[in-house]
Coordinates of C-alpha atoms and ligand atoms in Angstrom, one line a residue:
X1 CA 137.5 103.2 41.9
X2 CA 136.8 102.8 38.5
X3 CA 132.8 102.8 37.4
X4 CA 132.2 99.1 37.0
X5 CA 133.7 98.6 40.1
X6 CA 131.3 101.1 41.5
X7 CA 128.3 99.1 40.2
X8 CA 129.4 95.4 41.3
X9 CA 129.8 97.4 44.8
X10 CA 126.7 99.2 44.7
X11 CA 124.6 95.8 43.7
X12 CA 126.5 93.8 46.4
X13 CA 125.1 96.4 49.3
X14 CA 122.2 96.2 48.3
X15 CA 122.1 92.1 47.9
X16 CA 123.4 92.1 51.5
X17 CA 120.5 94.6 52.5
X18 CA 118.0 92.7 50.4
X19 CA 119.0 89.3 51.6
X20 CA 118.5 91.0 55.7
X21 CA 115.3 91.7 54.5
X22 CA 114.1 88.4 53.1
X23 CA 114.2 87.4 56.9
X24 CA 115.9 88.1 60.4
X25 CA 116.7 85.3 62.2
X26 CA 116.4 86.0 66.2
X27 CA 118.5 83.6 68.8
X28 CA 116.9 83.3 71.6
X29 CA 119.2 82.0 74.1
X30 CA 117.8 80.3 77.6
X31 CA 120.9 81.6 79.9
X32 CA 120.0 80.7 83.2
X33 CA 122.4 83.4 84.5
X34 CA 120.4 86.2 82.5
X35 CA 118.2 88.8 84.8
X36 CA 114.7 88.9 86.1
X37 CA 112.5 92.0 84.1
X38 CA 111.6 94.1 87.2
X39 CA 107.8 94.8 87.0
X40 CA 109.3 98.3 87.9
X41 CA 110.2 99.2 83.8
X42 CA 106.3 99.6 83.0
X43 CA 105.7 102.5 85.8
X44 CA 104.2 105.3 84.8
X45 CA 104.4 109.2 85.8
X46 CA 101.8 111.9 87.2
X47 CA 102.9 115.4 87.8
X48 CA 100.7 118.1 88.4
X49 CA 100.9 119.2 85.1
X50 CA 97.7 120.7 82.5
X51 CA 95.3 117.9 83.4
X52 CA 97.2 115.0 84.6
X53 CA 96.1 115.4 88.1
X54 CA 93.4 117.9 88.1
X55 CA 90.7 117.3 85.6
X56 CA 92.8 113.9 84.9
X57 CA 93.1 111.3 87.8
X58 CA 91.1 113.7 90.5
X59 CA 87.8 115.1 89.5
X60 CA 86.8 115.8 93.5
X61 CA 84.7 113.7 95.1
X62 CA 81.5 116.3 94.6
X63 CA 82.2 114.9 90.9
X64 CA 79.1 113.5 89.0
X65 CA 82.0 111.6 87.2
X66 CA 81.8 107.9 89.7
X67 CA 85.1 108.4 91.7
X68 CA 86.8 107.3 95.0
X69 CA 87.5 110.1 97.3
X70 CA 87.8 112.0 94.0
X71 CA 89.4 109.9 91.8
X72 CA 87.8 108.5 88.4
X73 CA 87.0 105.3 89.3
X74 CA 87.6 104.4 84.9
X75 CA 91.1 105.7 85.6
X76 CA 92.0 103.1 88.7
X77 CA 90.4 100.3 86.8
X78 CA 92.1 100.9 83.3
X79 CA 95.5 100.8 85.2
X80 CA 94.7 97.7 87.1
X81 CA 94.1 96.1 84.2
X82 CA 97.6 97.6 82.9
X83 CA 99.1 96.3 86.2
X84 CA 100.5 99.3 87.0
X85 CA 103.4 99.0 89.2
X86 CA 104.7 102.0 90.4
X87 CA 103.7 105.5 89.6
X88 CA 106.3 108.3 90.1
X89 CA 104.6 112.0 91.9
X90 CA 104.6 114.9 91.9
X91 CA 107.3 115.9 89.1
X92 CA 108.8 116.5 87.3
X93 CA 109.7 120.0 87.3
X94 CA 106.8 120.5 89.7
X95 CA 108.4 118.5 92.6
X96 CA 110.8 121.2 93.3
X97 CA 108.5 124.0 93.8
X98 CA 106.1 121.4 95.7
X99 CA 105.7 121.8 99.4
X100 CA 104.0 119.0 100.6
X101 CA 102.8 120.4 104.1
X102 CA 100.6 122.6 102.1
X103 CA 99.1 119.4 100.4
X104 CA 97.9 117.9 103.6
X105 CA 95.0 118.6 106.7
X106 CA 91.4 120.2 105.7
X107 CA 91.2 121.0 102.2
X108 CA 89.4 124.2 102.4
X109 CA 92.6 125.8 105.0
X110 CA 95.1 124.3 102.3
X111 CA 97.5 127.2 100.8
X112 CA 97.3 127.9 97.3
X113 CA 100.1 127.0 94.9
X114 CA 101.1 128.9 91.8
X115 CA 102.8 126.4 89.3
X116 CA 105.4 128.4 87.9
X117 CA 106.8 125.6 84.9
X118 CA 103.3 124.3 83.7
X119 CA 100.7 127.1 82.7
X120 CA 101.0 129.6 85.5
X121 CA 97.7 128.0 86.8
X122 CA 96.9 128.7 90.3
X123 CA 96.0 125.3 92.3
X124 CA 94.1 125.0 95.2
X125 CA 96.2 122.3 96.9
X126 CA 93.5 119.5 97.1
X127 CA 95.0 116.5 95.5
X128 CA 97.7 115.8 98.2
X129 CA 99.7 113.2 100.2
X130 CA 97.1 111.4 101.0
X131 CA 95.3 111.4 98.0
X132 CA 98.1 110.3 96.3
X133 CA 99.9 107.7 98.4
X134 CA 96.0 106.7 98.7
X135 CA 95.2 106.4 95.6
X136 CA 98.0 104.1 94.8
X137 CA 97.1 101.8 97.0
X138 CA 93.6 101.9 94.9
X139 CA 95.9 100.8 91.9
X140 CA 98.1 98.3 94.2
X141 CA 100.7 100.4 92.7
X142 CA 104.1 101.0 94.3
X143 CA 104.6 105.1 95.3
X144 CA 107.5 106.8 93.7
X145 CA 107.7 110.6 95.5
X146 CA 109.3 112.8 93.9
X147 CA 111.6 114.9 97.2
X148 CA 111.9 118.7 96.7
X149 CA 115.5 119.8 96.9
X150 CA 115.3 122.5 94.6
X151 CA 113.3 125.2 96.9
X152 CA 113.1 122.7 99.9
X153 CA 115.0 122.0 102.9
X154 CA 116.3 119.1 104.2
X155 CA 114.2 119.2 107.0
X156 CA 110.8 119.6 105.0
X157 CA 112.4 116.2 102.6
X158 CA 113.3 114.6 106.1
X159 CA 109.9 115.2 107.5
X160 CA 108.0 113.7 104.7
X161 CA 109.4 110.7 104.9
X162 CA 108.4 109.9 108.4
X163 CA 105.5 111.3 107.7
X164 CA 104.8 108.7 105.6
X165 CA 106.9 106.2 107.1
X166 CA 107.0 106.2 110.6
X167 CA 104.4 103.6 112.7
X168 CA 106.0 105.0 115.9
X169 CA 104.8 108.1 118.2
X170 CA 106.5 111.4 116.5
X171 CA 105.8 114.9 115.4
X172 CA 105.0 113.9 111.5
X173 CA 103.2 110.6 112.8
X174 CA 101.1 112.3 115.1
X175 CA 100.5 115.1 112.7
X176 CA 99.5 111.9 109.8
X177 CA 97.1 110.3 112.8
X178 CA 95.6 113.4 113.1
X179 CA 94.7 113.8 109.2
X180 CA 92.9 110.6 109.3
X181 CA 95.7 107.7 108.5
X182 CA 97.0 105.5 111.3
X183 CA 99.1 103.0 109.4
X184 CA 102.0 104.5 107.9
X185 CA 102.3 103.7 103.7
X186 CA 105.8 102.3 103.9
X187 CA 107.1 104.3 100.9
X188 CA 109.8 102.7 99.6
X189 CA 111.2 105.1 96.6
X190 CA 112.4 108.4 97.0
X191 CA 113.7 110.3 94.9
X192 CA 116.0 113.2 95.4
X193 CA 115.2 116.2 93.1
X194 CA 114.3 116.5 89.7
X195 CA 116.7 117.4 87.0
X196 CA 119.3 119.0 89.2
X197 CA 121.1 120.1 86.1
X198 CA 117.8 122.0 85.3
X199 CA 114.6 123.2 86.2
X200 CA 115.3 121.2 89.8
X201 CA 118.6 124.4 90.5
X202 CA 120.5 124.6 87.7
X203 CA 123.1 122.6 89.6
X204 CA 126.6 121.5 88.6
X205 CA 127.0 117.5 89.1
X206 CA 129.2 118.0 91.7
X207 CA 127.0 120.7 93.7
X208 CA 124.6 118.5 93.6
X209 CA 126.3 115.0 94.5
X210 CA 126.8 117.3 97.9
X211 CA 123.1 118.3 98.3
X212 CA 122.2 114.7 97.5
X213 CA 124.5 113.2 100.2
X214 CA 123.4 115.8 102.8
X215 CA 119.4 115.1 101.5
X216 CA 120.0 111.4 101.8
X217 CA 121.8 111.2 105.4
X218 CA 118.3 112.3 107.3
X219 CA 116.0 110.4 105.3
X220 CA 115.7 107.4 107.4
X221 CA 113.7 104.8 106.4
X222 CA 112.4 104.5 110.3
X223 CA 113.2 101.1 110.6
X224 CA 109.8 99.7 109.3
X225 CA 110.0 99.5 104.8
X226 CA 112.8 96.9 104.7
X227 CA 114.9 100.1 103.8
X228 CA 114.2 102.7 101.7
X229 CA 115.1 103.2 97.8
X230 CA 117.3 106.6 97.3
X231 CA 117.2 107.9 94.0
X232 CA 119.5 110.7 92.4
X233 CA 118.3 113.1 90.0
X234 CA 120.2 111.5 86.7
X235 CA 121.7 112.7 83.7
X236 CA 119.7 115.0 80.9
X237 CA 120.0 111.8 78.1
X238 CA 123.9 111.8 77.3
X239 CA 125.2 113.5 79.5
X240 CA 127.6 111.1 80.9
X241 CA 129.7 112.8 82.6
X242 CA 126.6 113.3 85.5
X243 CA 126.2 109.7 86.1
X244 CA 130.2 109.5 86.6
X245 CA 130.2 112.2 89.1
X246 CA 127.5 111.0 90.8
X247 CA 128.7 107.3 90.8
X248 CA 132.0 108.3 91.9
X249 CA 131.1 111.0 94.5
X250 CA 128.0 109.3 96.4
X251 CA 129.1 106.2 98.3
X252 CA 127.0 103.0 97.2
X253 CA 125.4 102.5 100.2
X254 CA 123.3 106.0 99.8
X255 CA 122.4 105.6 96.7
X256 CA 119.5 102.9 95.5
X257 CA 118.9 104.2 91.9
X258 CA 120.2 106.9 89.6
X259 CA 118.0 108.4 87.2
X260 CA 118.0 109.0 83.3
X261 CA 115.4 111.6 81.4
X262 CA 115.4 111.1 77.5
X263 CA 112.7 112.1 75.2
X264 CA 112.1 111.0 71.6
X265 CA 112.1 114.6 70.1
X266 CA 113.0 116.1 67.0
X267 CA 114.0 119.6 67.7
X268 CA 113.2 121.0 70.6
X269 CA 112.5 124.1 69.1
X270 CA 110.1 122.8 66.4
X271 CA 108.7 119.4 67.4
X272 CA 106.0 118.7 64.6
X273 CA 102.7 117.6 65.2
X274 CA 101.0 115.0 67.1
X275 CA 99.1 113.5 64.2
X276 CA 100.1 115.5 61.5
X277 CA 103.1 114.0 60.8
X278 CA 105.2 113.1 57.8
X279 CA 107.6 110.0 57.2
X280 CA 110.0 111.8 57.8
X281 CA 109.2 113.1 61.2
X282 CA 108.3 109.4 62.1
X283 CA 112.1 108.5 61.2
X284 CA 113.5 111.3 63.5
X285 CA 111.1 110.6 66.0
X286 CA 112.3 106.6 65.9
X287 CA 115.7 107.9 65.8
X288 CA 115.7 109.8 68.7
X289 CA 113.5 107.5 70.2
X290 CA 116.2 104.3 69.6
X291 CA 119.2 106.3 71.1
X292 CA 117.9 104.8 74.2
X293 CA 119.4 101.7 73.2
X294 CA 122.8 103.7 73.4
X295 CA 121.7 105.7 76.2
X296 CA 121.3 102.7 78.4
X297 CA 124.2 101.3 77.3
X298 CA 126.8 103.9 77.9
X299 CA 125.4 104.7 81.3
X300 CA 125.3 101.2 82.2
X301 CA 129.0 100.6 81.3
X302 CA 130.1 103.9 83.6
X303 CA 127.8 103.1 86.4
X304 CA 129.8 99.5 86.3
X305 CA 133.2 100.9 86.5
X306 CA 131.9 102.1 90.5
X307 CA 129.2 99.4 91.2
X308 CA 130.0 96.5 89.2
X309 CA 127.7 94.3 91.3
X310 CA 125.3 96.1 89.4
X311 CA 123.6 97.3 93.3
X312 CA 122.3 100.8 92.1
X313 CA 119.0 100.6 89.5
X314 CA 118.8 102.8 86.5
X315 CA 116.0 104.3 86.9
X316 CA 114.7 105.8 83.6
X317 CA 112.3 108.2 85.6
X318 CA 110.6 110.1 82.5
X319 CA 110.7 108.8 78.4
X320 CA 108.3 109.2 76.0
X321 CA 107.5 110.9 72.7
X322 CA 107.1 114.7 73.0
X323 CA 105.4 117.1 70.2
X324 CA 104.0 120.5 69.4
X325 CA 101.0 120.7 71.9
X326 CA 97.3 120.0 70.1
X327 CA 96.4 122.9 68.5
X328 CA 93.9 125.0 70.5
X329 CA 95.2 123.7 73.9
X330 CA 97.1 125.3 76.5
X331 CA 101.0 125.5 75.9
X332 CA 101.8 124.9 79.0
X333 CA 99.8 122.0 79.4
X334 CA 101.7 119.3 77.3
X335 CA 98.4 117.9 75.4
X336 CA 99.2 115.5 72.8
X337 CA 97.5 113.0 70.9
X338 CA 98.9 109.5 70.7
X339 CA 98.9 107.5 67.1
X340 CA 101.4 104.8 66.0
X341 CA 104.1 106.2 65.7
X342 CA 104.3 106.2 69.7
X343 CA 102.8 102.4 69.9
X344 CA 105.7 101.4 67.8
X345 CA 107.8 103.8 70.0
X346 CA 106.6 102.4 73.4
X347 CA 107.3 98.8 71.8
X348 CA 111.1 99.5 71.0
X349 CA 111.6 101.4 74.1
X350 CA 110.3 98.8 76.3
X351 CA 112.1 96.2 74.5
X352 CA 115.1 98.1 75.1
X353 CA 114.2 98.4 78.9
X354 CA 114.0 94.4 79.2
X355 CA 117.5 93.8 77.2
X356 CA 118.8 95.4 79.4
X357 CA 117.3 94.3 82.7
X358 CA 120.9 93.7 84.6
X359 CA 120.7 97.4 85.2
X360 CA 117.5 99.2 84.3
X361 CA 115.1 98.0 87.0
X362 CA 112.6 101.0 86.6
X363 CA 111.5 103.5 84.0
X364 CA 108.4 105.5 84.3
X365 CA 106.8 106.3 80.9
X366 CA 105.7 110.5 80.6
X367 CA 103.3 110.8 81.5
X368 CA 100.0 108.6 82.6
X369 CA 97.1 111.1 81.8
X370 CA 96.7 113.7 79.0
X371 CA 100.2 115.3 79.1
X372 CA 103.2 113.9 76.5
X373 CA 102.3 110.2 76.0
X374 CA 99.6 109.7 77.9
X375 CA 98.2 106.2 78.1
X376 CA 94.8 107.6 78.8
X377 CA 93.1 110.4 77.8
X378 CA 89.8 112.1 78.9
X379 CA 87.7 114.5 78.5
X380 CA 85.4 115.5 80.9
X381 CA 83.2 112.4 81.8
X382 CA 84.8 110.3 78.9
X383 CA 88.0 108.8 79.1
X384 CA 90.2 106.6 76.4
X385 CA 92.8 104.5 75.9
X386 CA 95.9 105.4 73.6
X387 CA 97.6 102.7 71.3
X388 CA 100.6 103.4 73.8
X389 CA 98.2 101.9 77.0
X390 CA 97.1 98.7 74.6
X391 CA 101.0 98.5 73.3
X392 CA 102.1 98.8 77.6
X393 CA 99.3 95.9 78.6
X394 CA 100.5 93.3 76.2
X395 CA 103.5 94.0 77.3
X396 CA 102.3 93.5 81.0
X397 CA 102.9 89.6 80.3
X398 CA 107.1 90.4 80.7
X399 CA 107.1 92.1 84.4
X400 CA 108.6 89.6 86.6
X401 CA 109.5 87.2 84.2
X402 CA 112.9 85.7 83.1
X403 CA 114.9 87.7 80.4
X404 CA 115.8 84.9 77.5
X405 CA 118.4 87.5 75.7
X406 CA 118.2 87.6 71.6
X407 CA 121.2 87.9 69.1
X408 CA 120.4 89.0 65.7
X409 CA 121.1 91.4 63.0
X410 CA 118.5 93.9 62.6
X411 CA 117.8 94.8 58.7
X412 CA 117.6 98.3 58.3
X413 CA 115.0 101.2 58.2
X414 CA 116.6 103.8 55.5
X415 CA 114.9 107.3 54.8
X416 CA 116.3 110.0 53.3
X417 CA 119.7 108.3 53.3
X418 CA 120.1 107.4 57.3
X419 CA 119.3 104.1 58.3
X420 CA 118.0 102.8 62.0
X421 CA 117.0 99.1 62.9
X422 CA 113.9 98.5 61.6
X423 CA 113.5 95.4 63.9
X424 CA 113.5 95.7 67.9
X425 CA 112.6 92.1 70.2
X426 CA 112.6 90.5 73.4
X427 CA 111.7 87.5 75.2
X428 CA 110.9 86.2 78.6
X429 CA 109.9 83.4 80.3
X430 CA 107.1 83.9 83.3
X431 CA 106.9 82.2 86.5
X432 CA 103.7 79.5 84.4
X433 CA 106.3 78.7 81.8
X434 CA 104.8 80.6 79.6
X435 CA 107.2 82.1 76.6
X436 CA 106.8 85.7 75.4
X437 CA 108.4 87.4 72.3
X438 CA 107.8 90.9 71.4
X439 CA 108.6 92.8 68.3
X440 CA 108.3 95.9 66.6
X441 CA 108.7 96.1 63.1
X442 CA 109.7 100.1 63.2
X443 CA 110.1 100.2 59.2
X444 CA 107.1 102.5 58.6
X445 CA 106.9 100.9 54.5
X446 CA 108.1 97.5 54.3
X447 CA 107.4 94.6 56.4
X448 CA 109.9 92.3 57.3
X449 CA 110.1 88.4 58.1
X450 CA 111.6 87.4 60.6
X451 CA 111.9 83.4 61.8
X452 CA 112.8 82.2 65.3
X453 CA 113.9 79.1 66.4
X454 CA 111.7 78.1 69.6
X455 CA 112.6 74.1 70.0
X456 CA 114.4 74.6 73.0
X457 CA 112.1 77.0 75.0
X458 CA 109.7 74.0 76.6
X459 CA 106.9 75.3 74.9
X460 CA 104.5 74.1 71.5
X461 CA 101.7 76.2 70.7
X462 CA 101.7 80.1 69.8
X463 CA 99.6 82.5 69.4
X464 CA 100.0 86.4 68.9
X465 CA 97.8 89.8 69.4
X466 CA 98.8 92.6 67.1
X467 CA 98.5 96.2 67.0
X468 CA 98.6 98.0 63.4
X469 CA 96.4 100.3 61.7
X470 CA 95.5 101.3 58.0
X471 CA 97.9 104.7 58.6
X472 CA 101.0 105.4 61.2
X473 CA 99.0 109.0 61.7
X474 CA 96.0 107.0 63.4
X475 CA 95.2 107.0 66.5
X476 CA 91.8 106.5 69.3
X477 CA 89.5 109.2 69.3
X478 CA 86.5 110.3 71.4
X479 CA 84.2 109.8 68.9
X480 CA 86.3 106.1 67.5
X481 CA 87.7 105.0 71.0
X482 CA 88.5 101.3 69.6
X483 CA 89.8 102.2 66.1
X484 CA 92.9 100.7 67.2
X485 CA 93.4 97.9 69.6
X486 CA 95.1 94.5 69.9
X487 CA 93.7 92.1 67.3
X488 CA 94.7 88.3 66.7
X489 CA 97.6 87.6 64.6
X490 CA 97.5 84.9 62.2
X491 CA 100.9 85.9 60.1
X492 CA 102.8 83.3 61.4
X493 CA 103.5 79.8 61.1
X494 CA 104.9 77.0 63.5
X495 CA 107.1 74.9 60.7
X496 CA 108.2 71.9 63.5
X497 CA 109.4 74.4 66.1
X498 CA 110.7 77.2 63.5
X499 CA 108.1 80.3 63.6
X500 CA 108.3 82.2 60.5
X501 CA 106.7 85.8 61.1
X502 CA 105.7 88.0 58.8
X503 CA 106.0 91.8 60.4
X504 CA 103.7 94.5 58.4
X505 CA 105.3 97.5 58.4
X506 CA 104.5 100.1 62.0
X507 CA 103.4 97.3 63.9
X508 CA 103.6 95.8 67.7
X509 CA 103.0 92.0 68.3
X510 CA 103.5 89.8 71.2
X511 CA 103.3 86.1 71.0
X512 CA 102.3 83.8 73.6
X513 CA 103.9 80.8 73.7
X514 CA 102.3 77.6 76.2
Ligands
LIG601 O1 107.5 115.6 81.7 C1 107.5 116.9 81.5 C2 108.8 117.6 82.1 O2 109.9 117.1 81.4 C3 109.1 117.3 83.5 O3 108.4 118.1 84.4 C4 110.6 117.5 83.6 O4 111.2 116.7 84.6 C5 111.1 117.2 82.2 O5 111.9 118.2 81.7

């Protein structure tokens, strides 16, 4: 191609990109056959891990910190008021080293445990079944436990459950009567190990479709949860090949969800700093971050080849943002402070989540207290909120509400020559009428506009709560708790049923429409 040629090409990409930018135009489209968002995709994850549990949700109940049978009563409020769903225990990596008959009966007999993945810390055992299934029903959230198949038997797996489980006389209802709880909890999700491909044994995919069917045959549900959820250890992030083997190995009818693990990394051997972070890191971190999109996808269209009824969940049991620990802080413990680059992350991630609510029907962000993306963060009697919490309770308003699916063209994000979409969104429609559109703008320079047509969606008035900050490196501290929180967004205008939004650059808004 001859020079001039070059030029008229060069200024016509860069017209088409301009034009994009001027302003995205979303479709919403009100398709009555289009899927319900399971409240399930905003569950969260607690493993005993650094100070999730121990220092984290449990403080003992000889705490001077106010707590319910030894759990920070701040903690069980601040997810209330998230609307916690579900809440996934206890790995993780953890779960397959985790006997739970050591976790149960007079706390001063308990065994100790040594936990070999997370800090070599030896724990004393306290925070147990019953604090846990216990403590969800404190939060009204749904109990996700976490089955050890790893180092555990089928038996010890089996036992659990009716432990849990069983209102009838038996061994492991007797043995629950006797540790103080009469009614059983009805647990209704189980899940089958924990990365089978790694930390949970090292497994192949087909060694471990055979340990999953053998688990699976004696977990009964005892006749009394309206059946209980199974749920496979799933693939390491692209690994598709492990959903196929599972999907085509395990017969439907034993298998209620398989899981997916991907984290928003950019190296695994050098992840960069929490808040120390360059533009550039943000753009890897958003990169890795939006392969979910793909993710989701590609397992969804091999998990239809086998189920096209779409009866199995994906279950997106562990995402998040994952960096070099905070300096000073135990290794092992997985401490990292949360700015906006992970509000904008948890934004476009949940977004993806609710696109694609045909199949993903629960995800469990990592994890819920001080370790990877915590939503909360404490330290000793104090306790805060992380952008990520105040970006997961606007986005409360979408659990159990009607999916209206969006078509548009996302403009681009471009660093360093590599482009992602700078523009994520999604829309439901609640059980009041009410309208909700969400969007990140992920572009960490530029804002972008962006103009929706909403004169079909029943509903008039808007209004929108924001979250932004002067820098993408801030974030809420112990000494500046609020320094960023929701605030009320005025860049928009209602032209005769044509909102025209004005996006500023790293930002998460929801608008409510009545
Ligand atoms: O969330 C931290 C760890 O990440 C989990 O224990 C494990 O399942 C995953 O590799």
């Amino acid at each position: 191609m001859k020079k001039p040629f070059l030029l008229l090409f060069a200024v016509l990409c860069l017209q088409t990109v301009s034009a994009q930018k001027e302003a995205v135009t979303i479709a919403i489209k009100n398709d009555a056959s289009a899927p319900t968002i399971n409240k399930n995709i905003y569950g969260h994850f607690a493993e005993h891990l650094g100070h999730c549990i121990y220092g984290g949700f449990f403080v003992g109940d000889t705490s001077k910190i106010p707590n319910t049978n030894g759990v920070r009563n701040d903690i069980v409020q601040a997810l209330k008021d998230l609307k916690i769903p579900n809440l996934r225990w206890p790995g993780g990596c953890f779960a397959d080293t985790y006997h739970w008959k050591d976790g149960i009966g007079p706390k001063e007999q308990r065994p100790t445990i040594v936990n070999q993945w997370w800090g070599g810390v030896t724990e004393d055992n306290s925070f147990g079944t019953h604090d846990f299934l216990n403590m969800c029903e404190l939060l009204g959230a749904e109990p996700y436990l976490s089955g050890n198949v790893g180092s555990g038997t089928v038996q010890e797996l089996a036992d659990w459950v009716q432990y849990a489980n069983f209102g009838g006389k038996s061994p492991m209802s007797d043995l629950r009567r006797k540790n103080g709880r009469t009614e059983p909890w009805k647990v209704k999700y189980w899940g089958i190990g924990n990365e089978a491909w790694g930390c949970g044994g090292n497994m192949t995919a087909d060694y471990y479709a055979d340990e999953y069917k053998k688990f699976a045959t004696f977990m009964s549900d005892w006749g009394n949860t309206g059946g209980i959820t199974r749920i496979a250890s799933g693939a390491n992030s692209s690994d598709y090949n492990w959903t196929e083997v599972l999907m085509k190995n395990i017969p439907l009818s034993m298998l209620g969800g398989v899981g997916v693990h991907h984290y928003a990394v950019i190296n695994w051997e050098k992840k960069g700093s929490d808040v120390d972070f360059t533009e550039k890191e943000y753009f890897l971190t958003m990169q890795s971050a939006l392969k979910m999109e793909e993710l989701v996808t590609k397992h969804a269209a091999v998990m239809d080849k086998y189920d096209p009824e779409k009866k199995v969940a994906m279950i997106v049991d562990e995402w998040g943002g994952w960096y070099d620990v905070q300096k000073g802080t135990n290794p092992g413990f997985l401490y990292q402070q949360n700015t906006m680059r992970d509000a904008v992350l948890a934004g476009a991630t949940l977004n993806i989540f609710n696109n694609h609510a045909d199949r993903v029907r629960m995800a469990n962000l990592a994890q819920c207290v001080n370790v990877l993306q915590a939503v909360i963060l404490t330290d000793k009697a104090k306790m805060i909120t992380t952008p990520t919490y105040h970006v997961m309770k606007m986005y409360s308003v979408h659990q159990d509400a009607k999916l209206l699916p969006v078509d548009f063209k996302s403009p681009l994000y471009t660093f360093d020559g590599k482009s992602i979409p700078a523009v994520s969104a999604s829309v439901s429609k609640d059980q009041k009428g009410l309208v909700h559109i969400s969007l990140v703008n992920v572009d960490a320079v530029n804002k972008n506009k962006i103009e929706i047509d909403v004169k079909d969606l029943g509903v008039k008035n808007f209004t929108g709560s924001i979250i932004t900050s002067s820098k993408l490196q801030d974030y809420n501290s112990f000494e500046n708790p609020n320094k960023i929180v929701p605030v009320a967004f005025k860049g928009f205008e209602n032209k005769k049923g044509k909102l025209e939004i004005t996006l500023p650059p790293y930002s998460v808004l929801v608008l409510e429409g009545k």
